[in-house]
CSV table of C-alpha atoms and ligand atoms in Angstrom, one decimal:
chain,number,residue,atom,x,y,z
A,1,UNK,CA,-43.0,157.8,-141.2
A,2,UNK,CA,-46.5,156.8,-140.7
A,3,UNK,CA,-46.9,152.6,-140.0
A,4,UNK,CA,-50.0,150.3,-140.2
A,5,UNK,CA,-49.3,146.9,-138.1
A,6,UNK,CA,-52.2,144.7,-139.4
A,7,UNK,CA,-52.0,141.6,-137.7
A,8,UNK,CA,-55.1,139.2,-135.7
A,9,UNK,CA,-56.0,139.8,-132.0
A,10,UNK,CA,-52.2,138.8,-130.5
A,11,UNK,CA,-50.1,138.9,-133.5
A,12,UNK,CA,-47.4,141.3,-131.3
A,13,UNK,CA,-49.2,144.6,-132.4
A,14,UNK,CA,-49.1,146.4,-129.4
A,15,UNK,CA,-46.0,144.4,-128.3
A,16,UNK,CA,-43.4,145.8,-130.8
A,17,UNK,CA,-45.5,149.3,-131.4
A,18,UNK,CA,-44.4,150.0,-128.0
A,19,UNK,CA,-41.0,149.0,-128.8
A,20,UNK,CA,-40.9,151.1,-131.5
A,21,UNK,CA,-42.4,154.4,-129.6
A,22,UNK,CA,-39.4,153.8,-126.9
A,23,UNK,CA,-36.2,153.6,-129.7
A,24,UNK,CA,-37.6,156.0,-132.0
A,25,UNK,CA,-40.0,158.8,-130.7
A,26,UNK,CA,-42.5,157.5,-132.4
A,27,UNK,CA,-46.2,157.4,-131.2
A,28,UNK,CA,-48.1,153.9,-131.0
A,29,UNK,CA,-52.2,155.1,-131.9
A,30,UNK,CA,-53.6,151.8,-130.5
A,31,UNK,CA,-57.1,152.6,-130.6
A,32,UNK,CA,-57.6,148.8,-128.3
A,33,UNK,CA,-56.2,151.1,-125.8
A,34,UNK,CA,-57.7,154.4,-126.6
A,35,UNK,CA,-61.0,152.5,-126.1
A,36,UNK,CA,-60.5,150.7,-123.0
A,37,UNK,CA,-59.6,154.1,-121.7
A,38,UNK,CA,-62.7,155.7,-122.3
A,39,UNK,CA,-64.7,152.3,-120.7
A,40,UNK,CA,-62.1,152.6,-118.0
A,41,UNK,CA,-63.5,156.5,-117.7
A,42,UNK,CA,-66.9,156.1,-118.3
A,43,UNK,CA,-67.1,158.2,-121.3
A,44,UNK,CA,-70.0,158.4,-124.0
A,45,UNK,CA,-68.2,156.2,-125.8
A,46,UNK,CA,-66.7,154.0,-123.5
A,47,UNK,CA,-70.2,153.9,-122.5
A,48,UNK,CA,-71.1,152.9,-125.8
A,49,UNK,CA,-68.2,150.2,-126.2
A,50,UNK,CA,-68.0,148.8,-123.2
A,51,UNK,CA,-70.5,145.8,-124.7
A,52,UNK,CA,-69.4,145.5,-127.9
A,53,UNK,CA,-65.5,144.8,-126.9
A,54,UNK,CA,-67.2,142.4,-124.0
A,55,UNK,CA,-68.7,140.1,-127.2
A,56,UNK,CA,-65.0,140.7,-129.5
A,57,UNK,CA,-67.1,142.9,-131.7
A,58,UNK,CA,-65.9,146.0,-134.1
A,59,UNK,CA,-66.9,149.1,-132.5
A,60,UNK,CA,-68.2,151.4,-135.3
A,61,UNK,CA,-65.9,153.3,-138.0
A,62,UNK,CA,-66.8,156.5,-137.1
A,63,UNK,CA,-66.0,156.3,-133.0
A,64,UNK,CA,-62.8,155.0,-133.4
A,65,UNK,CA,-61.5,157.4,-136.7
A,66,UNK,CA,-62.7,160.2,-134.6
A,67,UNK,CA,-60.3,158.6,-132.0
A,68,UNK,CA,-57.3,158.3,-134.5
A,69,UNK,CA,-57.9,161.8,-135.6
A,70,UNK,CA,-58.4,163.5,-131.9
A,71,UNK,CA,-54.7,162.2,-131.6
A,72,UNK,CA,-52.6,161.3,-134.6
A,73,UNK,CA,-51.2,165.8,-134.6
A,74,UNK,CA,-49.5,164.3,-131.1
A,75,UNK,CA,-47.3,161.9,-133.2
A,76,UNK,CA,-44.9,164.5,-135.0
A,77,UNK,CA,-42.3,161.9,-135.7
A,78,UNK,CA,-44.6,159.6,-137.2
A,79,UNK,CA,-47.1,157.2,-136.2
A,80,UNK,CA,-47.8,153.5,-134.9
A,81,UNK,CA,-51.4,152.6,-136.0
A,82,UNK,CA,-51.8,149.3,-133.8
A,83,UNK,CA,-55.7,148.2,-134.0
A,84,UNK,CA,-56.2,150.7,-136.5
A,85,UNK,CA,-57.6,150.3,-139.6
A,86,UNK,CA,-59.9,146.6,-139.1
A,87,UNK,CA,-62.7,147.2,-142.0
A,88,UNK,CA,-62.2,149.2,-145.3
A,89,UNK,CA,-64.2,152.4,-144.4
A,90,UNK,CA,-61.6,153.2,-141.4
A,91,UNK,CA,-59.0,152.6,-144.4
A,92,UNK,CA,-60.2,155.2,-146.6
A,93,UNK,CA,-61.0,158.0,-143.4
A,94,UNK,CA,-57.3,156.8,-142.2
A,95,UNK,CA,-56.6,158.1,-145.9
A,96,UNK,CA,-58.5,161.9,-145.4
A,97,UNK,CA,-57.1,162.5,-141.9
A,98,UNK,CA,-52.9,161.9,-143.1
A,99,UNK,CA,-53.9,163.9,-146.7
A,100,UNK,CA,-55.6,166.6,-144.6
A,101,UNK,CA,-52.3,166.9,-143.1
A,102,UNK,CA,-50.1,166.4,-145.7
A,103,UNK,CA,-49.0,163.3,-144.8
A,104,UNK,CA,-49.3,159.5,-145.6
A,105,UNK,CA,-48.6,156.0,-145.0
A,106,UNK,CA,-44.9,154.6,-145.9
A,107,UNK,CA,-45.3,151.0,-144.9
A,108,UNK,CA,-47.8,148.5,-143.6
A,109,UNK,CA,-46.3,145.6,-141.6
A,110,UNK,CA,-48.5,142.8,-141.6
A,111,UNK,CA,-47.5,140.2,-138.3
A,112,UNK,CA,-47.9,136.8,-140.5
A,113,UNK,CA,-49.3,134.4,-137.6
A,114,UNK,CA,-50.9,131.1,-136.6
A,115,UNK,CA,-54.3,131.5,-135.2
A,116,UNK,CA,-53.9,128.1,-132.9
A,117,UNK,CA,-51.1,129.8,-131.2
A,118,UNK,CA,-53.0,132.9,-130.9
A,119,UNK,CA,-54.9,131.5,-128.4
A,120,UNK,CA,-52.7,130.6,-126.3
A,121,UNK,CA,-50.9,133.3,-126.4
A,122,UNK,CA,-54.5,136.1,-125.7
A,123,UNK,CA,-55.1,133.4,-122.5
A,124,UNK,CA,-51.7,134.0,-121.1
A,125,UNK,CA,-51.3,138.5,-122.4
A,126,UNK,CA,-51.4,140.1,-119.2
A,127,UNK,CA,-49.4,144.0,-119.2
A,128,UNK,CA,-48.5,146.4,-116.2
A,129,UNK,CA,-50.6,147.9,-114.9
A,130,UNK,CA,-48.9,150.7,-114.7
A,131,UNK,CA,-47.5,151.9,-118.0
A,132,UNK,CA,-49.1,149.0,-120.2
A,133,UNK,CA,-45.8,146.8,-120.8
A,134,UNK,CA,-46.7,143.1,-122.8
A,135,UNK,CA,-46.3,140.6,-121.0
A,136,UNK,CA,-46.9,137.2,-120.8
A,137,UNK,CA,-46.9,134.3,-118.7
A,138,UNK,CA,-44.7,131.9,-121.3
A,139,UNK,CA,-42.5,134.1,-123.7
A,140,UNK,CA,-41.9,136.8,-122.0
A,141,UNK,CA,-41.9,136.7,-118.3
A,142,UNK,CA,-41.0,140.4,-116.7
A,143,UNK,CA,-37.4,139.4,-115.9
A,144,UNK,CA,-38.0,139.9,-112.2
A,145,UNK,CA,-41.0,138.2,-110.9
A,146,UNK,CA,-43.8,140.7,-110.4
A,147,UNK,CA,-41.9,143.6,-110.9
A,148,UNK,CA,-42.7,145.3,-114.4
A,149,UNK,CA,-39.5,145.6,-116.9
A,150,UNK,CA,-39.7,149.1,-117.9
A,151,UNK,CA,-41.5,151.0,-115.5
A,152,UNK,CA,-40.9,148.8,-111.8
A,153,UNK,CA,-44.8,148.8,-110.7
A,154,UNK,CA,-45.8,145.4,-108.8
A,155,UNK,CA,-49.4,145.6,-110.2
A,156,UNK,CA,-49.8,143.8,-113.5
A,157,UNK,CA,-53.9,143.2,-115.4
A,158,UNK,CA,-55.4,141.0,-117.5
A,159,UNK,CA,-58.2,142.3,-120.3
A,160,UNK,CA,-62.1,140.7,-119.6
A,161,UNK,CA,-61.9,140.2,-123.1
A,162,UNK,CA,-58.6,137.7,-123.1
A,163,UNK,CA,-61.0,134.7,-122.9
A,164,UNK,CA,-60.5,131.4,-125.7
A,165,UNK,CA,-64.9,132.4,-126.8
A,166,UNK,CA,-64.6,135.9,-127.0
A,167,UNK,CA,-60.6,135.7,-128.8
A,168,UNK,CA,-62.7,133.1,-131.3
A,169,UNK,CA,-65.5,136.3,-132.1
A,170,UNK,CA,-62.2,138.3,-132.6
A,171,UNK,CA,-60.4,136.5,-135.0
A,172,UNK,CA,-63.3,136.1,-137.0
A,173,UNK,CA,-64.2,139.7,-137.1
A,174,UNK,CA,-60.1,139.8,-138.0
A,175,UNK,CA,-60.7,137.5,-141.1
A,176,UNK,CA,-64.2,138.8,-141.9
A,177,UNK,CA,-63.4,142.8,-142.7
A,178,UNK,CA,-60.0,143.3,-141.5
A,179,UNK,CA,-57.9,141.2,-143.3
A,180,UNK,CA,-59.7,142.4,-146.5
A,181,UNK,CA,-58.2,145.4,-146.6
A,182,UNK,CA,-54.8,144.1,-147.2
A,183,UNK,CA,-55.2,144.2,-151.4
A,184,UNK,CA,-56.2,147.9,-151.1
A,185,UNK,CA,-52.8,148.6,-149.0
A,186,UNK,CA,-50.9,145.6,-151.8
A,187,UNK,CA,-52.0,147.8,-154.8
A,188,UNK,CA,-49.9,151.0,-153.2
A,189,UNK,CA,-47.0,148.4,-152.8
A,190,UNK,CA,-47.1,149.3,-149.3
A,191,UNK,CA,-47.6,145.6,-147.6
A,192,UNK,CA,-44.4,144.3,-146.1
A,193,UNK,CA,-44.4,140.6,-144.6
A,194,UNK,CA,-43.1,139.8,-141.6
A,195,UNK,CA,-42.9,136.5,-140.2
A,196,UNK,CA,-45.0,137.0,-136.7
A,197,UNK,CA,-44.0,133.8,-134.9
A,198,UNK,CA,-40.3,134.5,-134.5
A,199,UNK,CA,-39.7,135.6,-131.2
A,200,UNK,CA,-40.1,139.2,-129.8
A,201,UNK,CA,-36.2,140.2,-130.6
A,202,UNK,CA,-36.7,138.3,-133.9
A,203,UNK,CA,-39.5,140.3,-134.9
A,204,UNK,CA,-37.8,143.6,-134.5
A,205,UNK,CA,-35.0,142.3,-135.8
A,206,UNK,CA,-37.7,142.4,-138.7
A,207,UNK,CA,-39.1,145.6,-138.8
A,208,UNK,CA,-36.2,147.3,-137.7
A,209,UNK,CA,-35.0,146.1,-140.7
A,210,UNK,CA,-37.7,147.6,-142.9
A,211,UNK,CA,-37.9,151.0,-141.5
A,212,UNK,CA,-33.9,151.4,-141.8
A,213,UNK,CA,-33.4,150.7,-145.4
A,214,UNK,CA,-36.1,152.6,-145.9
A,215,UNK,CA,-35.4,156.2,-144.9
B,301,ADP,P1,-51.8,142.1,-129.7
B,301,ADP,O1,-51.2,143.5,-129.8
B,301,ADP,O2,-51.8,142.3,-131.7
B,301,ADP,O3,-53.4,141.9,-129.7
B,301,ADP,P2,-49.9,141.6,-128.2
B,301,ADP,O4,-48.7,142.9,-129.0
B,301,ADP,O5,-50.5,142.3,-127.2
B,301,ADP,O6,-50.4,141.6,-129.6
B,301,ADP,O7,-49.0,140.4,-128.0
B,301,ADP,C1,-50.4,139.3,-127.4
B,301,ADP,C2,-49.8,138.0,-125.9
B,301,ADP,O8,-48.0,137.8,-127.0
B,301,ADP,C3,-48.8,139.1,-125.3
B,301,ADP,O9,-48.7,138.4,-124.0
B,301,ADP,C4,-47.7,139.2,-125.8
B,301,ADP,O10,-46.6,139.7,-124.8
B,301,ADP,C5,-46.9,138.0,-126.4
B,301,ADP,N1,-46.0,137.6,-127.5
B,301,ADP,C6,-46.0,139.5,-128.9
B,301,ADP,N2,-45.4,138.9,-129.0
B,301,ADP,C7,-44.9,138.1,-129.1
B,301,ADP,C8,-43.8,136.8,-130.0
B,301,ADP,N3,-43.3,137.1,-130.7
B,301,ADP,N4,-43.3,135.7,-129.3
B,301,ADP,C9,-44.2,134.9,-128.2
B,301,ADP,N5,-45.0,135.7,-127.7
B,301,ADP,C10,-45.6,137.0,-128.3
B,302,ADP,P1,-56.5,142.6,-129.9
B,302,ADP,O1,-54.4,143.4,-129.2
B,302,ADP,O2,-55.8,141.6,-129.4
B,302,ADP,O3,-56.0,143.1,-131.5
B,302,ADP,P2,-57.8,145.6,-129.6
B,302,ADP,O4,-56.9,145.8,-127.9
B,302,ADP,O5,-57.2,146.3,-130.9
B,302,ADP,O6,-57.4,143.8,-129.6
B,302,ADP,O7,-58.8,145.6,-129.6
B,302,ADP,C1,-59.9,145.4,-128.5
B,302,ADP,C2,-61.0,145.0,-128.6
B,302,ADP,O8,-61.6,146.6,-128.8
B,302,ADP,C3,-61.8,145.1,-130.1
B,302,ADP,O9,-61.5,143.8,-129.8
B,302,ADP,C4,-62.6,145.8,-130.7
B,302,ADP,O10,-64.0,145.7,-129.9
B,302,ADP,C5,-62.5,147.5,-129.9
B,302,ADP,N1,-61.6,147.9,-131.2
B,302,ADP,C6,-60.3,148.4,-131.3
B,302,ADP,N2,-59.7,148.5,-132.2
B,302,ADP,C7,-60.9,148.9,-133.2
B,302,ADP,C8,-60.9,149.1,-134.3
B,302,ADP,N3,-60.1,150.2,-135.3
B,302,ADP,N4,-62.2,149.0,-135.0
B,302,ADP,C9,-63.2,148.7,-134.2
B,302,ADP,N5,-63.7,148.1,-133.6
B,302,ADP,C10,-61.8,148.1,-132.2
B,303,ZN,ZN1,-44.8,149.3,-116.4
């Protein structure tokens, strides 16, 4: 099963993708994580992407599509596309990448959220520096203070682009370039809407129901 999690920054894509990866053996393919990794390592892709990401704008379609192409074969139990595709070109590139492998999308899960609430979600977001698990200052603290629930690490980090000004640009990019790809998937009958304002557990249950009733 190959699925897309679609929604603006802070909608909960990463949180839900990580959970599906743990529970179902699917593989989370997050272009944001891949790009941050490239920036940290100082690769040619990272050097190109760094300033674009800091400004909250979109990295080129060719770069992100190539990153997905390199990882797709590792997702033998199914891929969770998290933060990809973000433009019509990327949606087309994904169709080709999947068709080349005799695969096709099963669901496009849209997390429907309220933009104002997202600013709070993003400015409160932090992750485990070791395993990447996602937390929030108010909505989702680790069960034991200062200790990652997943891996036990005591080190956490915050993204440099998780500030209000950059978030506004990222939301504008979502509205202008990403939301318009929904009709493409709508026509194929693939779009499933989930209330992303519900709690993390409620959103997870709604996604599970979609995946379980389609098997
Ligand atoms: P995205 O990957 O879509 O940008 P994240 O999964 O990183 O979003 O979530 C953004 C922030 O909001 C994180 O700090 C996360 O812990 C928190 N969060 C995720 N889902 C919910 C939810 N349903 N309710 C409240 N907070 C949430
Ligand atoms: P969020 O979790 O807030 O939705 P991501 O981690 O997915 O953000 O992406 C962070 C940044 O990385 C984006 O603002 C953009 O600059 C870049 N990026 C990630 N995925 C893509 C993509 N598919 N196309 C273009 N740029 C991307
Ligand atoms: Zn961890």
